[in-house]
Coordinates of C-alpha atoms in Angstrom, one line a residue:
X19 CA -8.0 -9.6 -28.8
X20 CA -10.0 -7.6 -31.4
X21 CA -9.9 -3.9 -31.6
X22 CA -13.7 -3.7 -32.0
X23 CA -15.8 -5.7 -29.6
X24 CA -19.6 -5.5 -29.6
X25 CA -20.2 -7.9 -26.7
X26 CA -22.1 -6.4 -23.8
X27 CA -20.2 -5.7 -20.6
X28 CA -22.1 -5.0 -17.3
X29 CA -21.9 -1.7 -15.6
X30 CA -18.9 -1.0 -13.4
X31 CA -19.9 -2.0 -9.9
X32 CA -20.9 -5.6 -10.7
X33 CA -18.7 -8.3 -9.4
X34 CA -18.6 -11.5 -11.4
X35 CA -20.5 -14.5 -9.9
X36 CA -18.8 -16.2 -6.9
X37 CA -21.5 -18.8 -6.2
X38 CA -24.5 -20.5 -7.7
X39 CA -26.9 -17.9 -6.4
X40 CA -25.0 -15.1 -8.3
X41 CA -25.4 -17.2 -11.5
X42 CA -29.1 -17.6 -11.0
X43 CA -29.5 -13.9 -10.2
X44 CA -28.1 -13.3 -13.7
X45 CA -30.4 -15.9 -15.2
X46 CA -27.5 -18.3 -16.0
X47 CA -27.8 -22.0 -15.6
X48 CA -24.2 -22.8 -16.6
X49 CA -20.9 -21.0 -16.8
X50 CA -18.6 -21.2 -19.7
X51 CA -15.4 -20.9 -17.7
X52 CA -14.4 -20.8 -14.0
X53 CA -11.4 -18.7 -13.1
X54 CA -9.7 -20.0 -10.0
X55 CA -7.3 -17.8 -8.1
X56 CA -5.0 -18.1 -5.0
X57 CA -5.8 -14.6 -3.8
X58 CA -9.0 -13.2 -2.3
X59 CA -11.3 -11.8 -5.0
X60 CA -10.2 -8.3 -5.7
X61 CA -11.6 -6.9 -8.9
X62 CA -8.7 -4.6 -9.7
X63 CA -6.3 -4.7 -12.7
X64 CA -3.4 -5.3 -10.4
X65 CA -4.7 -8.8 -9.7
X66 CA -4.4 -11.5 -12.4
X67 CA -7.7 -13.2 -11.6
X68 CA -9.5 -9.9 -12.2
X69 CA -7.8 -9.3 -15.6
X70 CA -8.4 -12.8 -16.9
X71 CA -12.0 -13.0 -15.8
X72 CA -12.8 -9.6 -17.2
X73 CA -11.2 -10.4 -20.5
X74 CA -13.2 -13.6 -20.8
X75 CA -16.4 -11.6 -19.9
X76 CA -15.6 -9.0 -22.6
X77 CA -15.3 -11.8 -25.1
X78 CA -18.9 -12.8 -24.3
X79 CA -18.4 -15.7 -22.0
X80 CA -20.2 -16.5 -18.8
X81 CA -17.5 -16.4 -16.2
X82 CA -17.4 -17.2 -12.5
X83 CA -14.6 -16.5 -10.0
X84 CA -13.5 -19.2 -7.5
X85 CA -11.2 -17.3 -5.1
X86 CA -9.1 -19.3 -2.6
X87 CA -11.3 -22.4 -2.7
X88 CA -11.2 -25.0 0.0
X89 CA -8.4 -27.4 -0.7
X90 CA -9.0 -30.4 1.5
X91 CA -11.3 -31.9 -1.2
X92 CA -12.6 -30.9 -4.7
X93 CA -16.2 -30.0 -3.6
X94 CA -15.6 -26.2 -3.9
X95 CA -14.7 -26.8 -7.6
X96 CA -18.2 -28.0 -8.1
X97 CA -19.7 -24.8 -6.6
X98 CA -21.0 -23.5 -9.9
X99 CA -21.8 -26.8 -11.4
X100 CA -20.0 -28.1 -14.4
X101 CA -18.6 -25.3 -16.6
X102 CA -19.2 -25.7 -20.3
X103 CA -15.6 -25.3 -21.5
X104 CA -13.1 -25.5 -18.6
X105 CA -11.0 -23.9 -15.9
X106 CA -8.4 -21.1 -16.0
X107 CA -6.3 -21.4 -12.8
X108 CA -3.6 -19.2 -11.2
X109 CA -1.8 -19.5 -7.9
X110 CA -2.0 -15.8 -7.0
X111 CA -0.1 -12.5 -7.5
X112 CA 2.7 -13.8 -5.4
X113 CA 4.3 -17.2 -5.4
X114 CA 2.4 -19.2 -2.7
X115 CA 5.6 -20.4 -1.1
X116 CA 7.0 -16.9 -0.9
X117 CA 3.7 -15.8 0.6
X118 CA 3.8 -18.6 3.2
X119 CA 7.5 -18.7 4.2
X120 CA 10.3 -16.2 4.9
X121 CA 13.7 -16.8 3.3
X122 CA 14.7 -18.6 6.5
X123 CA 11.8 -21.0 5.8
X124 CA 9.8 -19.7 8.8
X125 CA 6.0 -19.7 8.3
X126 CA 4.5 -16.2 7.9
X127 CA 1.5 -15.3 10.1
X128 CA 0.2 -12.8 7.6
X129 CA -0.8 -12.8 3.9
X130 CA -1.7 -9.4 2.4
X131 CA -3.6 -11.1 -0.4
X132 CA -6.0 -13.0 1.9
X133 CA -9.1 -11.8 3.9
X134 CA -8.1 -9.9 7.0
X135 CA -4.4 -10.4 6.1
X136 CA -4.4 -13.8 7.7
X137 CA -2.3 -16.7 6.4
X138 CA -3.7 -20.1 5.7
X139 CA -6.4 -19.3 3.1
X140 CA -4.5 -21.1 0.4
X141 CA -2.3 -24.2 0.3
X142 CA 1.4 -24.4 -0.3
X143 CA 2.0 -24.7 -4.1
X144 CA -1.5 -23.5 -4.7
X145 CA -1.2 -23.6 -8.5
X146 CA -0.5 -27.3 -8.4
X147 CA -3.1 -28.1 -5.7
X148 CA -5.9 -26.2 -7.4
X149 CA -5.2 -27.8 -10.8
X150 CA -5.3 -31.3 -9.3
X151 CA -8.5 -30.6 -7.5
X152 CA -10.1 -29.2 -10.7
X153 CA -9.1 -32.4 -12.4
X154 CA -10.6 -34.5 -9.6
X155 CA -13.9 -32.6 -9.8
X156 CA -14.2 -32.9 -13.6
X157 CA -11.5 -35.2 -15.1
X158 CA -12.5 -34.6 -18.7
X159 CA -12.6 -30.8 -18.6
X160 CA -9.7 -28.7 -19.9
X161 CA -7.6 -27.0 -17.2
X162 CA -5.3 -24.2 -18.3
X163 CA -2.8 -23.2 -15.6
X164 CA -1.3 -19.7 -15.7
X165 CA 0.1 -16.9 -13.5
X166 CA 3.4 -16.2 -11.9
X167 CA 3.8 -19.5 -9.9
X168 CA 3.2 -21.6 -13.0
X169 CA 5.3 -19.4 -15.3
X170 CA 8.4 -19.7 -13.2
X171 CA 8.0 -23.5 -12.8
X172 CA 7.4 -24.3 -16.4
X173 CA 10.8 -26.0 -16.8
X174 CA 12.5 -28.4 -14.5
X175 CA 13.6 -26.1 -11.7
X176 CA 15.4 -25.9 -8.4
X177 CA 13.0 -25.7 -5.4
X178 CA 14.5 -23.9 -2.5
X179 CA 12.0 -25.1 0.0
X180 CA 12.7 -28.8 -0.7
X181 CA 16.3 -28.1 -1.7
X182 CA 15.9 -30.3 -4.7
X183 CA 15.2 -30.1 -8.4
X184 CA 11.6 -30.7 -9.4
X185 CA 10.1 -31.4 -12.9
X186 CA 8.0 -28.9 -14.8
X187 CA 4.8 -27.9 -13.1
X188 CA 3.0 -29.2 -16.1
X189 CA 3.9 -32.7 -15.0
X190 CA 3.3 -32.2 -11.3
X191 CA -0.1 -30.5 -11.7
X192 CA -1.6 -32.4 -14.5
X193 CA -2.7 -29.2 -16.3
X194 CA -3.6 -29.6 -20.0
X195 CA -1.7 -26.4 -20.9
X196 CA 0.6 -23.9 -19.1
X197 CA 0.0 -20.3 -20.1
X198 CA 3.1 -18.4 -19.2
X199 CA 3.6 -14.7 -19.2
X200 CA 0.8 -12.1 -18.8
X201 CA -1.7 -14.4 -20.5
X202 CA -4.3 -12.2 -22.3
X203 CA -3.6 -13.4 -25.9
X204 CA -3.3 -17.0 -24.8
X205 CA -6.6 -16.9 -22.8
X206 CA -8.6 -15.4 -25.7
X207 CA -7.3 -17.8 -28.3
X208 CA -7.6 -20.9 -26.1
X209 CA -11.2 -19.9 -25.1
X210 CA -12.3 -19.3 -28.7
X211 CA -10.9 -22.6 -29.9
X212 CA -12.5 -24.5 -27.0
X213 CA -15.8 -22.8 -27.6
X214 CA -15.5 -23.8 -31.3
X215 CA -15.3 -27.4 -30.3
X216 CA -11.6 -28.0 -30.7
X217 CA -10.3 -30.7 -28.3
X218 CA -7.7 -29.3 -25.8
X219 CA -5.2 -32.0 -26.9
X220 CA -4.9 -30.4 -30.3
X221 CA -4.4 -26.8 -29.0
X222 CA -0.6 -27.1 -29.0
X223 CA 0.4 -24.2 -31.2
X224 CA -0.6 -21.2 -29.1
X225 CA 2.3 -18.8 -28.5
X226 CA 3.0 -18.3 -24.8
X227 CA 2.0 -21.9 -23.8
X228 CA 3.7 -25.1 -22.8
X229 CA 2.4 -28.6 -23.0
X230 CA 3.6 -32.2 -22.5
X231 CA 3.8 -34.7 -25.4
X232 CA 5.7 -37.8 -26.4
X233 CA 8.7 -37.9 -28.7
X234 CA 6.8 -38.8 -31.8
X235 CA 4.7 -35.6 -31.6
X236 CA 7.4 -33.1 -31.0
X237 CA 7.4 -30.1 -33.4
X238 CA 9.6 -30.1 -36.4
X239 CA 12.1 -27.5 -35.2
X240 CA 13.2 -26.7 -31.7
X241 CA 16.1 -26.2 -29.4
X242 CA 16.5 -28.8 -26.7
X243 CA 17.9 -28.3 -23.2
X244 CA 19.0 -31.1 -20.8
X245 CA 16.1 -33.0 -19.3
X246 CA 14.8 -33.2 -15.8
X247 CA 16.8 -36.3 -14.7
X248 CA 20.0 -34.8 -16.2
X249 CA 19.7 -31.3 -14.6
X250 CA 18.7 -32.9 -11.3
X251 CA 22.0 -34.8 -11.1
X252 CA 24.4 -32.5 -13.1
X253 CA 24.8 -28.9 -12.1
X254 CA 26.7 -28.0 -15.2
X255 CA 23.8 -29.3 -17.3
X256 CA 21.4 -27.3 -15.1
X257 CA 23.4 -24.1 -15.8
X258 CA 23.6 -24.8 -19.5
X259 CA 19.8 -25.4 -19.6
X260 CA 19.2 -22.1 -17.8
X261 CA 21.1 -20.2 -20.5
X262 CA 19.1 -21.9 -23.3
X263 CA 15.8 -21.1 -21.5
X264 CA 16.8 -17.4 -20.9
X265 CA 18.1 -16.9 -24.4
X266 CA 14.8 -18.0 -26.0
X267 CA 12.3 -15.8 -24.2
X268 CA 12.0 -13.2 -26.9
X269 CA 9.1 -13.1 -29.3
X270 CA 11.3 -12.2 -32.3
X271 CA 14.4 -14.3 -31.8
X272 CA 13.2 -17.1 -29.4
X273 CA 12.9 -20.7 -30.6
X274 CA 10.6 -23.4 -29.3
X275 CA 12.3 -25.1 -26.4
X276 CA 12.0 -28.8 -25.6
X277 CA 12.9 -30.4 -22.3
X278 CA 12.3 -34.0 -21.3
X279 CA 10.6 -34.5 -18.0
X280 CA 10.2 -37.8 -16.2
X281 CA 8.6 -39.6 -19.2
X282 CA 7.1 -37.0 -21.5
X283 CA 8.6 -34.0 -23.2
X284 CA 7.8 -30.4 -22.2
X285 CA 7.3 -28.1 -25.2
X286 CA 7.5 -24.4 -24.7
X287 CA 6.2 -22.5 -27.7
X288 CA 7.7 -19.1 -28.3
X289 CA 6.4 -16.3 -26.0
X290 CA 3.2 -14.5 -26.9
X291 CA 3.5 -11.1 -28.4
X292 CA 3.2 -8.4 -25.8
X293 CA 0.0 -6.4 -25.9
X294 CA 0.3 -3.4 -28.1
X295 CA -0.9 0.0 -26.9
X296 CA -4.5 -0.2 -27.9
X297 CA -4.8 -3.7 -26.4
X298 CA -3.3 -2.5 -23.1
X299 CA -5.7 0.4 -23.0
X300 CA -8.6 -2.0 -23.6
X301 CA -7.5 -4.3 -20.8
X302 CA -7.3 -1.4 -18.3
X303 CA -10.6 0.1 -19.4
X304 CA -12.6 -3.1 -18.5
X305 CA -15.3 -2.6 -15.9
X306 CA -13.4 -3.4 -12.8
X307 CA -15.0 -2.4 -9.5
X308 CA -11.5 -1.7 -8.2
X309 CA -12.6 -3.1 -4.8
X310 CA -12.4 -6.4 -2.9
X311 CA -15.6 -8.4 -2.8
X312 CA -18.1 -7.4 -0.1
X313 CA -17.9 -10.9 1.5
X314 CA -14.6 -9.8 3.0
X315 CA -15.9 -6.7 4.8
X316 CA -16.6 -8.5 8.1
X317 CA -12.9 -9.5 8.5
X318 CA -11.5 -6.1 7.5
X319 CA -11.2 -6.6 3.7
X320 CA -8.0 -7.5 1.8
X321 CA -4.9 -5.5 2.8
X322 CA -3.2 -5.8 -0.6
X323 CA -5.8 -3.3 -2.1
X324 CA -4.5 -0.4 0.0
X325 CA -1.4 0.3 -2.0
X326 CA -2.9 -0.3 -5.4
X327 CA -6.5 1.0 -5.1
X328 CA -5.4 4.5 -6.2
X329 CA -2.4 3.5 -8.3
X330 CA -2.1 3.2 -12.0
X331 CA -0.1 0.7 -14.0
X332 CA 1.3 2.5 -17.0
X333 CA 3.7 -0.1 -18.5
X334 CA 4.7 -3.8 -18.7
X335 CA 8.0 -5.6 -19.1
X336 CA 11.4 -4.5 -17.9
X337 CA 14.7 -4.3 -19.7
X338 CA 16.6 -3.7 -16.4
X339 CA 17.9 -7.2 -16.5
X340 CA 18.3 -7.9 -12.7
X341 CA 19.3 -11.5 -12.5
X342 CA 17.3 -12.1 -9.3
X343 CA 14.1 -10.8 -10.7
X344 CA 11.2 -12.9 -12.0
X345 CA 10.0 -10.4 -14.5
X346 CA 12.4 -11.5 -17.2
X347 CA 10.8 -15.0 -17.4
X348 CA 7.2 -13.7 -16.8
X349 CA 6.5 -10.3 -18.2
X350 CA 9.6 -10.3 -20.4
X351 CA 12.2 -7.7 -21.2
X352 CA 10.3 -5.9 -24.0
X353 CA 8.6 -2.8 -22.6
X354 CA 5.1 -1.8 -23.7
X355 CA 2.9 1.0 -22.3
X356 CA -0.5 2.4 -22.3
X357 CA -1.5 5.6 -24.0
X358 CA -1.5 8.9 -22.1
X359 CA -5.2 9.3 -22.7
X360 CA -5.9 5.9 -21.2
X361 CA -3.9 6.6 -18.1
X362 CA -5.4 10.1 -17.6
X363 CA -8.9 8.6 -18.0
X364 CA -8.2 6.1 -15.3
X365 CA -7.0 8.8 -13.0
X366 CA -10.0 10.9 -13.7
X367 CA -12.3 8.0 -12.9
X368 CA -10.5 7.6 -9.6
X369 CA -11.4 11.1 -8.5
X370 CA -15.0 10.1 -8.4
X371 CA -14.4 7.2 -6.0
X372 CA -15.9 7.8 -2.6
X373 CA -12.6 6.8 -0.8
X374 CA -10.4 9.0 -3.0
X375 CA -8.7 11.7 -0.9
X376 CA -6.8 13.4 -3.7
X377 CA -3.7 11.3 -3.7
X378 CA -2.6 9.0 -6.5
X379 CA -0.1 6.7 -4.9
X380 CA 1.7 5.6 -8.1
X381 CA 1.9 5.9 -11.8
X382 CA 4.3 3.1 -12.7
X383 CA 4.8 -0.6 -13.2
X384 CA 7.7 -3.0 -13.0
X385 CA 10.0 0.0 -13.5
X386 CA 8.2 3.3 -13.4
X387 CA 10.3 5.4 -15.8
X388 CA 10.3 2.9 -18.7
X389 CA 7.8 3.8 -21.5
X390 CA 9.2 2.3 -24.7
X391 CA 11.4 -0.6 -25.9
X392 CA 15.0 -0.1 -25.0
X393 CA 16.2 0.2 -28.7
X394 CA 15.0 0.0 -32.3
X395 CA 17.1 -3.0 -33.1
X396 CA 15.1 -5.4 -30.9
X397 CA 12.0 -4.9 -32.9
X398 CA 13.7 -6.5 -35.9
X399 CA 16.3 -8.8 -34.3
X400 CA 14.9 -9.4 -30.8
X401 CA 16.4 -8.7 -27.4
X402 CA 20.1 -9.4 -27.0
X403 CA 20.9 -12.9 -25.6
X404 CA 23.9 -14.3 -23.8
X405 CA 23.3 -12.4 -20.6
X406 CA 23.8 -9.0 -22.3
X407 CA 22.0 -6.2 -20.4
X408 CA 20.7 -2.9 -21.7
X409 CA 21.9 -0.9 -18.7
X410 CA 24.5 -2.9 -16.8
X411 CA 27.4 -2.6 -16.3
X412 CA 26.9 0.5 -18.5
X413 CA 24.2 1.8 -20.8
X414 CA 24.2 0.2 -24.3
X415 CA 25.1 2.6 -27.1
X416 CA 21.8 1.7 -28.8
X417 CA 19.7 2.5 -25.7
X418 CA 16.9 5.1 -26.2
X419 CA 16.7 7.3 -23.2
X420 CA 13.7 9.6 -23.1
X421 CA 11.4 10.7 -20.2
X422 CA 9.4 13.3 -22.1
X423 CA 6.3 11.1 -22.6
X424 CA 6.2 9.9 -19.0
X425 CA 6.7 13.4 -17.7
X426 CA 3.8 14.7 -19.9
X427 CA 1.5 12.0 -18.4
X428 CA 2.5 12.9 -14.8
X429 CA 1.8 16.6 -15.6
X430 CA -1.6 15.8 -17.1
X431 CA -2.6 13.6 -14.1
X432 CA -1.5 16.1 -11.5
X433 CA -3.6 18.9 -13.2
X434 CA -6.8 16.9 -13.0
X435 CA -9.5 18.5 -10.8
X436 CA -9.6 16.8 -7.4
X437 CA -6.0 15.5 -7.6
X438 CA -3.7 17.0 -4.9
X439 CA -0.6 14.9 -5.4
X440 CA 0.7 12.2 -7.8
X441 CA 3.4 10.0 -6.4
X442 CA 5.9 7.6 -8.0
X443 CA 6.4 4.7 -5.7
X444 CA 7.2 1.8 -7.9
X445 CA 10.9 1.6 -8.7
X446 CA 12.7 4.3 -10.5
X447 CA 15.7 2.9 -12.5
X448 CA 18.2 5.4 -11.4
X449 CA 20.9 4.5 -14.0
X450 CA 18.3 5.0 -16.8
X451 CA 17.4 8.4 -15.2
X452 CA 21.1 9.4 -15.0
X453 CA 21.6 8.5 -18.7
X454 CA 19.1 11.2 -19.7
X455 CA 21.0 14.4 -20.5
X456 CA 17.7 16.4 -20.0
X457 CA 17.3 17.0 -16.3
X458 CA 13.7 18.2 -16.6
X459 CA 12.1 14.9 -15.5
X460 CA 14.5 14.5 -12.6
X461 CA 13.7 18.1 -11.4
X462 CA 9.9 17.6 -11.6
X463 CA 10.1 14.1 -10.0
X464 CA 11.8 15.7 -7.0
X465 CA 9.5 18.8 -6.9
X466 CA 6.2 17.0 -7.4
X467 CA 6.2 13.2 -7.2
X468 CA 8.2 12.1 -4.1
X469 CA 6.2 11.5 -0.9
X470 CA 9.1 12.4 1.4
X471 CA 11.0 9.3 0.5
X472 CA 12.0 7.8 -2.9
X473 CA 12.6 4.0 -3.1
X474 CA 15.6 3.0 -5.2
X475 CA 17.4 -0.3 -5.5
X476 CA 21.2 -0.1 -5.6
X477 CA 21.1 -3.6 -3.8
X478 CA 24.9 -3.6 -3.0
X479 CA 28.1 -1.7 -3.6
X480 CA 30.7 -4.5 -4.1
X481 CA 31.7 -4.6 -7.8
X482 CA 31.7 -8.4 -8.1
X483 CA 28.3 -8.8 -6.4
X484 CA 26.7 -6.1 -8.5
X485 CA 28.0 -7.8 -11.7
X486 CA 26.4 -11.1 -10.6
X487 CA 23.2 -9.2 -9.8
X488 CA 23.1 -7.5 -13.2
X489 CA 23.2 -4.1 -11.5
X490 CA 25.2 -1.0 -12.5
X491 CA 28.4 0.1 -10.6
X492 CA 27.8 1.9 -7.3
X493 CA 29.4 5.1 -8.8
X494 CA 26.2 5.5 -10.9
X495 CA 24.1 5.4 -7.7
X496 CA 26.4 7.8 -6.0
X497 CA 25.9 10.4 -8.8
X498 CA 22.2 9.8 -8.7
X499 CA 22.1 10.2 -4.9
X500 CA 24.1 13.5 -5.0
X501 CA 21.9 14.9 -7.7
X502 CA 18.7 13.9 -5.8
X503 CA 19.7 15.7 -2.7
X504 CA 21.0 18.7 -4.7
X505 CA 17.6 19.0 -6.5
X506 CA 15.7 18.5 -3.3
X507 CA 17.6 21.3 -1.6
X508 CA 16.9 23.6 -4.6
X509 CA 13.2 22.7 -4.4
X510 CA 13.2 23.5 -0.7
X511 CA 12.3 20.0 0.3
X512 CA 13.6 17.6 2.9
X513 CA 13.4 14.3 1.1
X514 CA 15.2 11.1 1.5
X515 CA 16.3 8.1 -0.5
X516 CA 15.2 4.6 0.8
X517 CA 17.7 2.2 -0.6
X518 CA 16.8 -1.5 -1.1
X519 CA 19.8 -3.7 -0.2
X520 CA 20.3 -7.4 -0.5
X521 CA 22.6 -9.7 1.5
X522 CA 23.9 -13.2 0.5
X523 CA 23.3 -12.9 -3.2
X524 CA 25.4 -15.3 -5.2
X525 CA 28.9 -13.8 -5.5
X526 CA 28.6 -11.8 -2.3
X527 CA 31.4 -12.8 0.2
X528 CA 31.7 -11.8 3.8
X529 CA 34.3 -9.3 2.7
X530 CA 31.8 -7.8 0.2
X531 CA 29.3 -7.5 3.0
X532 CA 31.9 -5.7 5.2
X533 CA 32.7 -3.4 2.2
X534 CA 28.9 -2.6 2.0
X535 CA 28.7 -1.9 5.7
X536 CA 31.7 0.5 5.4
X537 CA 30.0 2.2 2.4
X538 CA 26.8 2.7 4.3
X539 CA 28.7 4.1 7.3
X540 CA 30.7 6.6 5.2
X541 CA 27.5 7.7 3.4
X542 CA 25.4 8.1 6.6
X543 CA 22.9 5.5 5.4
X544 CA 20.9 3.4 7.8
X545 CA 18.7 1.2 5.6
X546 CA 15.5 -0.2 7.0
X547 CA 14.7 -2.2 3.8
X548 CA 17.1 -5.1 3.7
X549 CA 16.6 -8.7 2.7
X550 CA 18.5 -11.9 2.2
X551 CA 18.5 -13.2 -1.3
X552 CA 15.5 -15.4 -1.8
X553 CA 16.1 -18.2 -4.4
X554 CA 12.8 -18.3 -6.2
X555 CA 12.2 -20.6 -9.2
X556 CA 13.2 -19.5 -12.7
X557 CA 15.8 -16.8 -12.2
X558 CA 19.4 -16.6 -13.2
X559 CA 20.4 -15.9 -9.6
X560 CA 18.7 -19.0 -8.4
X561 CA 20.6 -21.0 -11.0
X562 CA 23.8 -19.5 -9.6
X563 CA 22.6 -20.3 -6.0
X564 CA 21.9 -23.9 -6.8
X565 CA 24.8 -24.7 -9.2
X566 CA 27.5 -22.4 -7.9
X567 CA 28.1 -21.5 -11.6
X568 CA 27.4 -18.4 -13.8
X569 CA 25.2 -19.9 -16.5
X570 CA 26.7 -17.6 -19.2
X571 CA 30.4 -18.4 -18.5
X572 CA 30.2 -21.6 -16.4
X573 CA 32.7 -20.1 -14.1
X574 CA 32.4 -20.8 -10.3
X575 CA 30.4 -18.3 -8.2
X576 CA 30.8 -18.1 -4.4
X577 CA 27.4 -18.8 -2.7
X578 CA 26.8 -18.3 1.0
X579 CA 24.5 -21.1 2.0
X580 CA 25.2 -21.5 5.8
X581 CA 22.8 -20.0 8.2
X582 CA 25.6 -18.4 10.2
X583 CA 27.2 -16.9 7.1
X584 CA 23.8 -15.4 5.9
X585 CA 23.2 -14.0 9.4
X586 CA 26.5 -12.3 9.5
X587 CA 26.0 -10.7 6.0
X588 CA 22.5 -9.5 7.0
X589 CA 23.7 -8.1 10.3
X590 CA 26.3 -6.0 8.5
X591 CA 23.6 -4.2 6.5
X592 CA 22.1 -2.9 9.7
X593 CA 25.4 -2.6 11.6
X594 CA 24.1 0.3 13.7
X595 CA 21.5 -1.9 15.6
X596 CA 22.8 -2.9 19.0
X597 CA 21.2 -6.3 18.6
X598 CA 23.5 -7.0 15.7
X599 CA 26.7 -6.0 17.6
X600 CA 27.9 -9.5 18.3
X601 CA 27.5 -10.7 14.7
X602 CA 29.1 -7.5 13.2
X603 CA 32.1 -7.8 15.5
X604 CA 32.5 -11.5 14.5
X605 CA 32.3 -10.6 10.8
X606 CA 34.9 -7.9 11.2
X607 CA 37.3 -10.2 13.0
X608 CA 36.8 -12.9 10.4
X609 CA 37.7 -10.5 7.6
X610 CA 40.5 -8.9 9.6
X611 CA 38.8 -5.5 9.7
X612 CA 38.9 -4.9 13.5
X613 CA 39.7 -1.3 12.6
X614 CA 36.0 -0.8 11.7
X615 CA 34.7 -2.0 15.1
X616 CA 34.7 1.4 16.8
X617 CA 33.0 2.9 13.7
X618 CA 30.3 0.3 13.0
X619 CA 29.4 -1.0 16.4
X620 CA 27.7 1.4 18.8
X621 CA 29.3 1.7 22.2
X622 CA 26.2 0.1 23.8
X623 CA 26.6 -2.9 21.5
X624 CA 30.3 -3.2 22.3
X625 CA 29.7 -3.1 26.0
X626 CA 27.0 -5.8 25.7
X627 CA 29.3 -8.1 23.8
X628 CA 32.1 -7.6 26.4
X629 CA 29.7 -8.5 29.2

């Protein structure tokens, strides 16, 4: 990306072409690139397709958007005619398999990212299916596959839905390049080189990309992890490979990684540099309409826009280090953020939208209260490797804790004419907040930015489970909880914490789940937001789930894989529900904690079980 760009951009309000007629209306006879996405077309910077298509447009290319194409054949991929340079493809904002199936592998009836919220508009493994169809339509055209689904499958990986290890998505899909991470730098460089006439087969040195090659064409220097066949048959090898992959995802300290697939070798170049502040500002100032395309109006629009239409993304990356989170392998651990002026300008533009009612739903990101890199050392040496975390089990001595800049932004936004309230709804990292000796931000958060409930993610309370999750001890959450209610009371507000909790994470035994239920009872907490651990590709926790090993120590980790065991753990998180009484009683008997039955199981539930 260049700081100065003289290319013309159309006025905000214009969607990019979605069909041949739209092209002709602009006087175009051919597109340069087609951007294919697994979500409905929503021209908002919370959607990957919108960002990639607008960036290409800003670079001066003619771009069309092919959203949720028909996948029974390749005809939809010919909708615009043959593009001049190629396809950029993404599976959607959410992994298509997670969109389609619950953790119990039951098909979902709804899809928030599809027209009318109905499931079925995209195929399973949409990134792979779309790439194959693009290649069927135009076998000689370059296809660059990016987005979350591809990023998390770039290495050989455990697939929960098939319960097996699969090779890299580069092999399965047939893509020419995999663009991993957020993708802006890669997209611009690849597009420029293709437009300059460079063959896709020679574009192998772009940071933030992966490609397949043979042994004779491997780079001069790299670190190799065990190949697909080895990790598919040897769980220790899988765990060791996971560590190598995680330890080399930093732009400063990371090395090129090589992993043999079925025949060829996957080469992962080092990650792309995160966008610096002016680059982020530029991305979010592109002429998005911030709406779904009018073609969806008849079916009620696209539900996913509701929460983000009047929300602002202020940062990227997360140094929180949760082992079950995909951000580490996708956005990365290095935090970058937009300028205050850019954020305030976006908020001001919102106030002129016809649907704006005065409420900005969020000013946040992966973690709302992160604004800067976690320490100065990482800029020179890179992020720490070997499973070391900035915040857990306790804050690193090098951690920079400062909420002043974020607080200033919230103050400026809430003072804008037409703005009634500014909420913070994306996650607050409570341990980072508690590490700040200055309480000013905490006070103003409670006074001005909580919409009655504040979502936080302690996830569990058992020490062993929290350690495997990469989360801080429960004592940190307890201090935060007490302070939150103290400050709310002083502010004269009745406000509540909504804790996110997870059952059956690797390391969580039935005794740990009982311990959590007892904690919830003693603290008068009745969580509505609970979930079973979902083993999605590419995370450390999924490695533990599949191998039963901690990839950093190679020590065994307990993993609950039985349906009954998972059901018991989940029931304990909502022990107060009469429908869970039988499972809760069974769990308490199995762990010899019958003393808790009168406390955890409602009388109605006990009577029902006795009958």
